[in-house]
Every structure is written in structure tokens, then in C-alpha cells.
Tab-separated table of C-alpha atoms and ligand atoms in Angstrom:
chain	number	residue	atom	x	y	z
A	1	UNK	CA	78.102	-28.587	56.239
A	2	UNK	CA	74.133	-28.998	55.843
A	3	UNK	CA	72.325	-31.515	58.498
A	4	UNK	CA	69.179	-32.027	60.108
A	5	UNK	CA	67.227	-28.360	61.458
A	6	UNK	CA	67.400	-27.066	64.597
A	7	UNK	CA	64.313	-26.256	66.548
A	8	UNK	CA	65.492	-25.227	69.794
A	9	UNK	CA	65.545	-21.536	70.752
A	10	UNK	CA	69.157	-19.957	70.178
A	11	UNK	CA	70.994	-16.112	69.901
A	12	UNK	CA	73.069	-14.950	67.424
A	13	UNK	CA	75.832	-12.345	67.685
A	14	UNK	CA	76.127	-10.820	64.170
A	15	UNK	CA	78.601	-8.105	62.932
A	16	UNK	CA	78.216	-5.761	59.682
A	17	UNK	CA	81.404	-4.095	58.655
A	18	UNK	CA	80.806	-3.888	55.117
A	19	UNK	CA	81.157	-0.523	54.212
A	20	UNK	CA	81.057	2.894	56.669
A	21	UNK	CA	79.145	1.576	59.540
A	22	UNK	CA	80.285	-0.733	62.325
A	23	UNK	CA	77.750	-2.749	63.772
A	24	UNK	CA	77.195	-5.065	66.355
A	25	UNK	CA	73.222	-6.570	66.630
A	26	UNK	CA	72.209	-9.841	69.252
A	27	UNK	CA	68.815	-11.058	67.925
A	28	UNK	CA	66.851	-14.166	68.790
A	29	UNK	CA	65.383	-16.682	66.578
A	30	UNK	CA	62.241	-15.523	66.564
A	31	UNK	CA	63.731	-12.227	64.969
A	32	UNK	CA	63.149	-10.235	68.094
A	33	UNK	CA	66.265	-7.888	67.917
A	34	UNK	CA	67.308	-7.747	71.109
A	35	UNK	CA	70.225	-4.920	70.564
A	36	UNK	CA	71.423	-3.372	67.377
A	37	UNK	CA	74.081	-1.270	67.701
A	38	UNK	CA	74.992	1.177	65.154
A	39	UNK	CA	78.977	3.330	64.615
A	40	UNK	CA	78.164	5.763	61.854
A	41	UNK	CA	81.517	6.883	60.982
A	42	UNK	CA	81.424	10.989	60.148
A	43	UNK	CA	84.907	10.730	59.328
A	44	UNK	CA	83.997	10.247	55.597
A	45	UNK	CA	82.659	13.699	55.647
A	46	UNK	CA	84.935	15.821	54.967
A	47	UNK	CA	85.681	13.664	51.945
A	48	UNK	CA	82.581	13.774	50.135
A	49	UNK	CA	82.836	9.505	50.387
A	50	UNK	CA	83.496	6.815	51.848
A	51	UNK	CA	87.355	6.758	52.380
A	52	UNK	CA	87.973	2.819	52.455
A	53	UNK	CA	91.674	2.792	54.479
A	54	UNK	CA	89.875	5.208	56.767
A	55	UNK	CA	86.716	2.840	57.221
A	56	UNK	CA	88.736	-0.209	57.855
A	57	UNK	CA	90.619	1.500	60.848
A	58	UNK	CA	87.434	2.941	62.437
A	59	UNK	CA	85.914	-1.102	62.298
A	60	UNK	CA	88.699	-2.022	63.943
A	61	UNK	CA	88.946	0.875	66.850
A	62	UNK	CA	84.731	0.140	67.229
A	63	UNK	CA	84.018	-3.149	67.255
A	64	UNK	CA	85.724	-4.528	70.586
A	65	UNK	CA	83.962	-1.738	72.461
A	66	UNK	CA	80.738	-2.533	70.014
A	67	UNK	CA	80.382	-5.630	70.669
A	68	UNK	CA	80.911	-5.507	75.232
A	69	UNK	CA	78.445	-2.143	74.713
A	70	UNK	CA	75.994	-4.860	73.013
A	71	UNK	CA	76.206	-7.448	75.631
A	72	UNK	CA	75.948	-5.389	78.667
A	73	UNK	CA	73.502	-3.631	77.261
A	74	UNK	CA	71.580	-7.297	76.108
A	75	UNK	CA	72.847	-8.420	80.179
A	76	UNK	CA	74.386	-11.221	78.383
A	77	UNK	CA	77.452	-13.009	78.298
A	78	UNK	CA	79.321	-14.407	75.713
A	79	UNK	CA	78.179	-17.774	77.148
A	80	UNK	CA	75.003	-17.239	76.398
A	81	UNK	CA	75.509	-16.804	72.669
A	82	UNK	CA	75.042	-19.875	70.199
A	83	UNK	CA	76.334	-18.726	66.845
A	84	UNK	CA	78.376	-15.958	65.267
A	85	UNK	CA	76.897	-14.234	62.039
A	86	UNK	CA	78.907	-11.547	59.284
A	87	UNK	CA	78.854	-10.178	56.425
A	88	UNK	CA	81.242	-11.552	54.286
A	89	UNK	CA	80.481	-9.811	50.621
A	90	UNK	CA	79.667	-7.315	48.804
A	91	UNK	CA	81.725	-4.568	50.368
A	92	UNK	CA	84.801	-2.777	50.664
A	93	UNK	CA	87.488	-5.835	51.112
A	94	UNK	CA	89.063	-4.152	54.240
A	95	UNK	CA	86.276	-3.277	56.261
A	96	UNK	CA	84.523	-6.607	55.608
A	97	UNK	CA	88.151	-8.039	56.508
A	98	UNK	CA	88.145	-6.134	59.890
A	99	UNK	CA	84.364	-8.178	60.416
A	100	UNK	CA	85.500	-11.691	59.121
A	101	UNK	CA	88.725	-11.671	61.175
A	102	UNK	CA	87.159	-10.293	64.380
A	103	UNK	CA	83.791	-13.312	63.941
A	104	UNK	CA	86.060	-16.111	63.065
A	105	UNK	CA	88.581	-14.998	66.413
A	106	UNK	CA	85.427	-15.047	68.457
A	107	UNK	CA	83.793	-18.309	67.259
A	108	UNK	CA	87.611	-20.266	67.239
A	109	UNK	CA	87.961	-18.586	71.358
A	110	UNK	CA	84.326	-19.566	72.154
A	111	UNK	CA	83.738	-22.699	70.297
A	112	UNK	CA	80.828	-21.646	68.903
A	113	UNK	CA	80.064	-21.907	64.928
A	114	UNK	CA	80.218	-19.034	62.648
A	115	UNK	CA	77.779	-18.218	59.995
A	116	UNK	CA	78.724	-16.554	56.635
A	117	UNK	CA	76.280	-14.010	55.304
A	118	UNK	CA	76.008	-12.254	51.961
A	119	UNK	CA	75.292	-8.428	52.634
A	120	UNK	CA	72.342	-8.005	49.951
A	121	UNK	CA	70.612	-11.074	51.540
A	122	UNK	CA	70.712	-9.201	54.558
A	123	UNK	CA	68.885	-6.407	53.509
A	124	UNK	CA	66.556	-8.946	52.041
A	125	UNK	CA	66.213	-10.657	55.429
A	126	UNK	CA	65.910	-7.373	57.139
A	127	UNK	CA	62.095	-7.628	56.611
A	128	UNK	CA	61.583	-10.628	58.333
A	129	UNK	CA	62.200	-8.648	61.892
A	130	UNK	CA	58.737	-6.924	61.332
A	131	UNK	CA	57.682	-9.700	59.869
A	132	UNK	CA	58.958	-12.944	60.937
A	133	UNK	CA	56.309	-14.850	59.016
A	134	UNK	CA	57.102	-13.830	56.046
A	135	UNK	CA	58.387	-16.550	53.686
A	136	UNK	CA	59.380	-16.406	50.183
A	137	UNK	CA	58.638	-16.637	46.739
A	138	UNK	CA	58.452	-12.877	46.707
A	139	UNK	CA	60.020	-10.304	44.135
A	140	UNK	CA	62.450	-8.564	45.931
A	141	UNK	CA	63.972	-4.803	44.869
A	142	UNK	CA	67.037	-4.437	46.594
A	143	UNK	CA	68.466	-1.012	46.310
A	144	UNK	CA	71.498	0.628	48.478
A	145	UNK	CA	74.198	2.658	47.995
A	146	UNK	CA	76.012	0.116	46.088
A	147	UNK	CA	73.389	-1.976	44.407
A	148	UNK	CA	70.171	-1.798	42.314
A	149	UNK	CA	69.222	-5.547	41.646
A	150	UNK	CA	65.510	-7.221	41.138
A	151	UNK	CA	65.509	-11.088	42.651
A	152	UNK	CA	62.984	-13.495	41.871
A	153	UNK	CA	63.889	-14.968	45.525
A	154	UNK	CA	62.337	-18.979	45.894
A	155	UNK	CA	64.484	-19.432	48.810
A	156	UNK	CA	68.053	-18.905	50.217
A	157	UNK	CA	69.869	-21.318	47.855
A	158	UNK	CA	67.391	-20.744	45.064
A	159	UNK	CA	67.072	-17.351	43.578
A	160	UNK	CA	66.986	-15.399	40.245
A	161	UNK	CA	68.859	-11.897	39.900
A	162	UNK	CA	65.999	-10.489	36.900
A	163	UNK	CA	67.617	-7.153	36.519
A	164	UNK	CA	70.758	-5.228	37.985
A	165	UNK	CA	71.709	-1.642	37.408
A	166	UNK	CA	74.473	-1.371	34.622
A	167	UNK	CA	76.018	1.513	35.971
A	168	UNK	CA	75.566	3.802	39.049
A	169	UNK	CA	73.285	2.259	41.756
A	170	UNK	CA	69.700	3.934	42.415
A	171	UNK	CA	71.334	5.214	46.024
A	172	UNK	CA	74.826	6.390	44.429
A	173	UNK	CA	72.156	8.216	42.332
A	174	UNK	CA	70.410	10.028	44.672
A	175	UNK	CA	74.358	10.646	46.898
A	176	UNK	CA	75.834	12.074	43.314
A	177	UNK	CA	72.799	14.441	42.851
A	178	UNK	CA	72.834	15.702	46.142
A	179	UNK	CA	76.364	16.345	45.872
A	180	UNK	CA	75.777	18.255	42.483
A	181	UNK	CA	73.565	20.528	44.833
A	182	UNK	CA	75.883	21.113	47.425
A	183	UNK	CA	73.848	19.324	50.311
A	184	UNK	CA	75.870	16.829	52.081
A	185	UNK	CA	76.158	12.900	52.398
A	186	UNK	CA	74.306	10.644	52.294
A	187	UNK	CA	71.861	12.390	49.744
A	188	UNK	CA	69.207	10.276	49.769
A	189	UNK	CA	67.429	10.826	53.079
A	190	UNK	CA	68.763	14.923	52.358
A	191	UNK	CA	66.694	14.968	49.199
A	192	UNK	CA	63.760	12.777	50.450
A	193	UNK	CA	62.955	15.278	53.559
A	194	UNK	CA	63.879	18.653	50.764
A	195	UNK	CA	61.611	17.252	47.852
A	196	UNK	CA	58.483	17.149	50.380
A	197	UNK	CA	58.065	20.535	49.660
A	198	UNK	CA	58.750	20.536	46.014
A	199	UNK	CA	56.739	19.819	42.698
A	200	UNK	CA	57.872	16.377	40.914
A	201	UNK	CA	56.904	17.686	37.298
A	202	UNK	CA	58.741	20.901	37.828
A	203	UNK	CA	61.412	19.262	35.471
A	204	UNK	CA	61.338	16.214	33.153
A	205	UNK	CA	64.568	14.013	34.014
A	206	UNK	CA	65.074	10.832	31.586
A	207	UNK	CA	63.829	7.391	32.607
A	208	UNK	CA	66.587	5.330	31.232
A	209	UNK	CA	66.026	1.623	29.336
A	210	UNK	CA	62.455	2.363	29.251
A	211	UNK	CA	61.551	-0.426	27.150
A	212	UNK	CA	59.118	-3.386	27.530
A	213	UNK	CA	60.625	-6.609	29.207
A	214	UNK	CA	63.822	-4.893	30.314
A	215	UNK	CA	64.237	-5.022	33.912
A	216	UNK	CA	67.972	-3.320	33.796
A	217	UNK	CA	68.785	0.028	35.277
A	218	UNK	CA	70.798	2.864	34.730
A	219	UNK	CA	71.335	6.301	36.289
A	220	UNK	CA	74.453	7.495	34.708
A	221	UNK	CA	72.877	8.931	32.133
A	222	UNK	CA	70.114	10.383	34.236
A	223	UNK	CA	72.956	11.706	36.696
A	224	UNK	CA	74.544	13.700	33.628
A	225	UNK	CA	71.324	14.846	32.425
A	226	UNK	CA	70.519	16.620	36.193
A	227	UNK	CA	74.428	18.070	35.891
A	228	UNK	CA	73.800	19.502	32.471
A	229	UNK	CA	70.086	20.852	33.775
A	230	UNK	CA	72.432	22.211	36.474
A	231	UNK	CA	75.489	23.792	34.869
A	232	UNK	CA	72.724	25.595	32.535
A	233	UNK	CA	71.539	27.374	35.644
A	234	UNK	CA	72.453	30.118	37.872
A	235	UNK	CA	72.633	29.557	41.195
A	236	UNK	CA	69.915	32.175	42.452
A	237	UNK	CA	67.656	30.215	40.225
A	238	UNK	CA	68.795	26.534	41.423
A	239	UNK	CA	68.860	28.199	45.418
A	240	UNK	CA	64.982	29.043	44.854
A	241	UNK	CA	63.965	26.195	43.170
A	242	UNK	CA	65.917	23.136	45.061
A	243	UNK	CA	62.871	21.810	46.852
A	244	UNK	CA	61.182	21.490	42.775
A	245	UNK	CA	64.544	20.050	41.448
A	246	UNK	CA	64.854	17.690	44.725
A	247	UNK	CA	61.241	16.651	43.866
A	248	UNK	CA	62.061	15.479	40.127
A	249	UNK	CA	65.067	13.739	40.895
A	250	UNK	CA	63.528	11.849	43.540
A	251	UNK	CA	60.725	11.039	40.899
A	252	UNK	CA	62.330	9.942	37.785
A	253	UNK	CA	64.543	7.846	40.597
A	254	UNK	CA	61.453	6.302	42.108
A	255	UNK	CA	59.659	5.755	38.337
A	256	UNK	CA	62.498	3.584	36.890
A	257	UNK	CA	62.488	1.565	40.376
A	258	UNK	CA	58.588	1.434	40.378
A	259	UNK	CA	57.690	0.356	37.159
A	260	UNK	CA	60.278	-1.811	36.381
A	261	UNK	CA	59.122	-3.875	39.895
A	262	UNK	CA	55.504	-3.525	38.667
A	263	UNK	CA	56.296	-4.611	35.307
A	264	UNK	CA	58.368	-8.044	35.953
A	265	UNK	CA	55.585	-8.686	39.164
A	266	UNK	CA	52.947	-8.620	36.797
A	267	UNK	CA	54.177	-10.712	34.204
A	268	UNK	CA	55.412	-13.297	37.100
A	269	UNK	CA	52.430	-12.755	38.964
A	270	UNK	CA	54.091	-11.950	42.196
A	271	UNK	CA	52.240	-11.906	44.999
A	272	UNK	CA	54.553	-10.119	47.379
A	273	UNK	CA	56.840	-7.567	46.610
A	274	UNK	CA	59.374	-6.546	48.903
A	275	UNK	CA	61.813	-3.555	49.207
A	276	UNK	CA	64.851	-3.743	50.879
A	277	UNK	CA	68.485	-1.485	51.361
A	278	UNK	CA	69.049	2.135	51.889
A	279	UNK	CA	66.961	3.199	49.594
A	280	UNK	CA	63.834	1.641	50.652
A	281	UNK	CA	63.914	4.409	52.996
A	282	UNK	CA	62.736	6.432	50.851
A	283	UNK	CA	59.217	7.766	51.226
A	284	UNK	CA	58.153	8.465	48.175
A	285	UNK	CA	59.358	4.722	46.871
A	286	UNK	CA	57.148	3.659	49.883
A	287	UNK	CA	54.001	4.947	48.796
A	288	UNK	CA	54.276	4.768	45.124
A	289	UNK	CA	55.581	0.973	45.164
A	290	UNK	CA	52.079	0.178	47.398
A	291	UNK	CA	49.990	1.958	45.476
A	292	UNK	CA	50.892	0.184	42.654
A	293	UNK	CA	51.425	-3.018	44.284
A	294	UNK	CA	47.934	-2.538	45.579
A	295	UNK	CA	46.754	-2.199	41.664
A	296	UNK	CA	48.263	-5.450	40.741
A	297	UNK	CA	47.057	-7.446	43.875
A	298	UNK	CA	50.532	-7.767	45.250
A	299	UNK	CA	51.239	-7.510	49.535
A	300	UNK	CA	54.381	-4.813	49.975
A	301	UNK	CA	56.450	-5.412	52.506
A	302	UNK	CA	59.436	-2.786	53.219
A	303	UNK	CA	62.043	-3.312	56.755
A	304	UNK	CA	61.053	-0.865	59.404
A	305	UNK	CA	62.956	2.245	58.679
A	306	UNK	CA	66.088	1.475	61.653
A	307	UNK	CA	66.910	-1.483	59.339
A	308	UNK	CA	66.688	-0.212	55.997
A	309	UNK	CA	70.454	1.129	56.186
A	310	UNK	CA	73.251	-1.169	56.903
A	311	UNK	CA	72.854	-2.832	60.423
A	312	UNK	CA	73.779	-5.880	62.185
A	313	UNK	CA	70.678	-7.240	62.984
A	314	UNK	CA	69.812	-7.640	59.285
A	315	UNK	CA	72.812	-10.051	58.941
A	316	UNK	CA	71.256	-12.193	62.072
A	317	UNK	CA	67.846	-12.745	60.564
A	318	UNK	CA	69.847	-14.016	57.781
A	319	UNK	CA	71.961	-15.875	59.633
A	320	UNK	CA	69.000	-17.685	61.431
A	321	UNK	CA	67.666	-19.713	59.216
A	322	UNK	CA	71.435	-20.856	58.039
A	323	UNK	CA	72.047	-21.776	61.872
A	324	UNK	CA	68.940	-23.825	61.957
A	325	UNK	CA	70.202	-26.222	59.108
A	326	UNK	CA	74.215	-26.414	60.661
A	327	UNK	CA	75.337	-24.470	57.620
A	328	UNK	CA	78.471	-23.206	59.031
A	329	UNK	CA	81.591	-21.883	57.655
A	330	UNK	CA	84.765	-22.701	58.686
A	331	UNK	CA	87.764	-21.050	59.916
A	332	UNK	CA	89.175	-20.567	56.506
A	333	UNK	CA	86.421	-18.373	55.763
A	334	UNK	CA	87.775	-14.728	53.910
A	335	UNK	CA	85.629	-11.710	52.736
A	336	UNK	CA	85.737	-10.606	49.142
A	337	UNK	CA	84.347	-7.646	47.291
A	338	UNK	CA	82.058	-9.434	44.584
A	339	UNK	CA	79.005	-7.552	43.854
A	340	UNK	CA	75.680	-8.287	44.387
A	341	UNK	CA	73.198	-11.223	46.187
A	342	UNK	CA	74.922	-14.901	45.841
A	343	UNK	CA	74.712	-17.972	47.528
A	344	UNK	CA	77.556	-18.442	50.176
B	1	KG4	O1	72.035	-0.139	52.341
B	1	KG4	P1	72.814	1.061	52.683
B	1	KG4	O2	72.775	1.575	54.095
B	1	KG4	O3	74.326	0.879	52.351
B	1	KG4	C1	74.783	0.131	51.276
B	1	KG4	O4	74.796	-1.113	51.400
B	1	KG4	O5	75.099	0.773	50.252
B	1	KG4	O6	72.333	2.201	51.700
B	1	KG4	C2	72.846	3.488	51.727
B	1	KG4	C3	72.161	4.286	50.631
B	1	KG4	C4	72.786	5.663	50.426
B	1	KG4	O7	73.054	5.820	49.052
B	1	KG4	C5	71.677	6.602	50.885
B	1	KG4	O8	71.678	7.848	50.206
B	1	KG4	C6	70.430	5.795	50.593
B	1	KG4	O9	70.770	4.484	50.950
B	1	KG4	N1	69.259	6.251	51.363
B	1	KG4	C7	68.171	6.806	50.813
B	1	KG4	C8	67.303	7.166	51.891
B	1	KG4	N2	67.905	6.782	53.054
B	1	KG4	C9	69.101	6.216	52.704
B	1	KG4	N3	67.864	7.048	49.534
B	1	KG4	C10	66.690	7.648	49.297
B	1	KG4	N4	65.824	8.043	50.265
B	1	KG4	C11	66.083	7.817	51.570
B	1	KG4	N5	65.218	8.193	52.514
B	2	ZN	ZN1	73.811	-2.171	52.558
């Protein structure tokens, strides 16, 4: 249901339970966050991965305790809350489940509307908490552990997915390599902090679908490439080099991302680029996508680094402007697992 814009100031309670983080955020709607709490699970661990079952029962033990933590610590009440915001896709289908059912129960007991929000958009949206004047068109790389995709974004209900990874996403990349080298999970913050002190051209790794006007990506074949480059090493060798073999992972990562960006801003004559997801993180992605933003004219824009990985807070910015216009879902409302940025 879409009907005339709201104005007035209001709060949003929004949950994220898409994948191995419960979180619980309140935020205003002048996207001033006004808690965000985070429940890393370290469960997954000792499994190298996320464990979904595992996830789902974690949401489930947090989020009541989440979500009072959030409010005392906000010295609200649940009175004082106008509209319930969650994630409802792309994720694992039982953790987003544990989200969606927990919302809905909340908005029914309250009376208060609840507002459906696709993950990737909330990554998108995350930016807007830094900057809460920032508007669209922009070109927006969205890149997590889960997703690689390039949006020509117009607007909420009007955007263009330009190019999407065909296999592995650019953050499963870096997770899989860092894995390969025995250092723990996640892997991309591991090899961003490792690689500072290596040298990106100490090995070539390929640059897949390098080819004019194709804004695709792929890292499977890059991934098998580093595990060949690997399995032809001794260790000694790989245990005295890892800061150099860090370093040119991270940079054949951060060239496909880069110059694909560049490439399709350029020809669409972007004038904003902005990063969003996990990966964004990334420092090196930072500084080489505003350098070369900076060539082409373009303003850069990334989230501040507390909500480049999955957080509530990101799913009320993008629940704000949806409350403004009364588009609500109603109780019938179910997650589901599609991939990627759609409109809900
Ligand atoms: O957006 P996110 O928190 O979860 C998903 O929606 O997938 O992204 C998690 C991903 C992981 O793959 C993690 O390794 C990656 O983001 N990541 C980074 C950095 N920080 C997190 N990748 C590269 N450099 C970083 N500094
Ligand atoms: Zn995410």
C-alpha cells in the first residue's frame, strides 16, 4: 500500500538476521543511528563457515535480549517506536525466518506497521547514515560475502543490476583464499590488515572477463589459480612470503572490482559512485576506487566502516524512506533466499 509521504519525525526498530549476525539497530529519520546492536556469532568457527541450522538457533536465543538491550540502552519504550523494519531476502531462509517471524509478532502486538527490506538495498542505504543527503542516480558496487553486483540505482523502485558475479562473490573470494592460507574467518579484513606489509606485484593472479563492455565477474577461476600457485609451494616459502601473496590477492581482487566500476561510470557518466557491503571495508578498494573516481570526475561515497558489514541500522535507513510513503507489508509477509538487490 503506497499513499501520500510522511513528513513528521518518526523511529524505526529494524532487525538483520540474514546470515551470521543478529542485529537489532533504532535509528531516526534523519538517519541518526541512535543504537546498533551487533551478535557476531563465533560459533561458525570451528566450522570454517557459516553453519545455517546453527545460525538460525543463535537469532532466535539473541534477539529477545537484542532487542530490550537496544531499548534500554536507546531509554525508549516500545511505545515510542513508529515502524518495524527487516530484512526479508537475500539470505539464509532460516535465519531471515527467525527475523521475519520475530518483526511481524512485534508489529501485529504493537499495532505498528512493518516494513519489508531487501538486504543488498541495505547495504546500499547504509551510506546514507554518513550521508543523509545523498540521493540517487549513483552507480552503486555492492560487494559482500554473498554478492558482487554493479546497480545503475535511479531510485528504490527503479534500478538496473549492470553486472553480477557469475560465480564466487568478490568477499567469498577473499574468505576462500584466506582459508587456502590457513588464517581464519572472515578473510577479508585478515588479508586486508596482512597485505599492508606486502608487495602487490610479488605475483601476477588472473583478472577474469577482462574484456571491454563486460561488467560480469568471476573469481572461481582466480580462486583456483591462487590454490594451484599454492599447492606448487612449500610451506617455508608461502610462511615467508604471506604478507607478498596477501598483497596480490587483495590486488587482482580490488582490479576486477575497480575497473569494471570505472569502466561502466565512464561510459554512463556517473557522477557518484558508491561502495557498499563487506567488502567495501576494504582499504585498498577505498583508495584505489577514489583515486580513480577522482580521474573520471566522479564523488565516492563508501558507509563508515561500523556499517559496511551486516547491521541493523542499514536495514532502517532503508526502511525510512519506505515508511515515509505507507509502503507497508502485511502480516503475510515470508523471507526467501533469492539472490541479489530487487524491489520488494
Ligand atoms: O556484507 P557482509 O557483512 O555479509 C554479507 O552480506 O555477505 O560481508 C561479509 C564479507 C566477508 O566475505 C568478509 O570477508 C568481507 O565482507 N570483508 C572484507 C573486509 N571486511 C569484511 N573483505 C575485504 N576487506 C575487508 N576489510
Ligand atoms: Zn550483507
Amino acid at each position: 500500500m503506497i499513499s501520500s509521504e510522511k513528513t513528521k519525525q518518526f523511529k524505526i526498530l529494524a532487525f538483520e538476521t540474514s546470515c551470521d549476525d543478529t542485529s537489532v539497530a533504532i535509528i531516526n529519520s534523519d538517519f541518526k543511528v541512535i543504537v546498533n546492536l551487533i551478535s557476531s556469532q563465533t560459533t561458525h568457527k570451528d566450522f570454517g563457515g557459516v553453519v545455517p541450522e546453527l545460525a538460525s538457533r543463535l537469532h532466535l536465543k539473541n534477539i529477545m535480549q537484542l532487542t530490550q538491550a537496544a531499548l534500554t540502552n536507546a531509554e525508549l519504550s516500545f511505545e515510542d517506536i513508529d515502524g518495524i523494519a527487516v530484512s526479508v531476502n537475500p539470505g539464509l531462509i532460516g535465519a531471515l525466518l527467525v527475523g521475519v517471524s520475530f518483526a511481524k509478532s512485534l508489529a501485529y502486538g504493537l499495532g505498528k506497521p512493518v516494513i519489508a527490506v531487501n538486504h543488498m538495498l541495505g547495504h546500499i542505504y547504509a551510506n546514507r547514515i554518513e550521508n543523509p543527503d545523498l540521493k540517487p542516480p549513483y552507480l552503486a558496487l555492492v560487494v559482500s560475502g554473498g554478492h558482487t553486483e554493479l546497480v545503475d540505482f535511479k531510485s528504490m523502485n527503479d534500478f538496473k543490476v549492470i553486472g553480477k558475479t557469475r560465480d564466487d562473490a568478490a568477499g567469498e573470494a577473499f574468505d576462500k583464499v584466506s582459508k587456502l592460507l590457513g588464517l581464519g574467518y572472515p578473510g577479508g579484513p585478515i588479508i586486508d590488515k596482512i597485505a599492508k606489509n606486502g608487495n602487490p606485484d610479488f605475483h601476477q593472479f588472473p583478472r577474469a572477463l577482462n574484456r571491454k563492455d563486460n561488467y560480469d565477474f568471476s573469481f572461481s577461476g582466480f580462486k583456483t589459480s591462487v590454490r594451484n600457485y599454492l599447492a606448487s609451494k612449500n610451506d617455508e616459502f608461502i610462511q615467508e612470503h604471506i604478507a607478498d601473496i596477501a598483497a596480490s590477492v587483495q590486488q587482482a581482487i580490488v582490479d576486477s572490482l575497480v575497473s569494471k566500476t570505472i569502466a561502466f561510470a565512464k561510459k554512463s557518466d556517473a557522477k557518484i559512485i558508491i561502495v557498499a557491503g563487506g567488502v567495501s571495508a576494504n582499504s585498498l578498494l577505498r583508495n584505489e576506487i577514489s583515486e580513480k573516481g577522482r580521474d573520471i570526475g566522479a564523488n565516492i561515497f563508501f558507509p563508515a566502516l561500523e556499517y559496511c558489514m551486516d547491521n541493523a541500522a542499514m536495514i532502517g535507513a532503508a526502511a525510512i524512506e519506505k515508511y515515509q510513503k505507507n509502503d507497508f507489508a502485511d502480516l503475510s509477509l515470508n523471507a526467501f533466499s533469492t539472490k541479489g538487490i530487487r524491489i520488494l
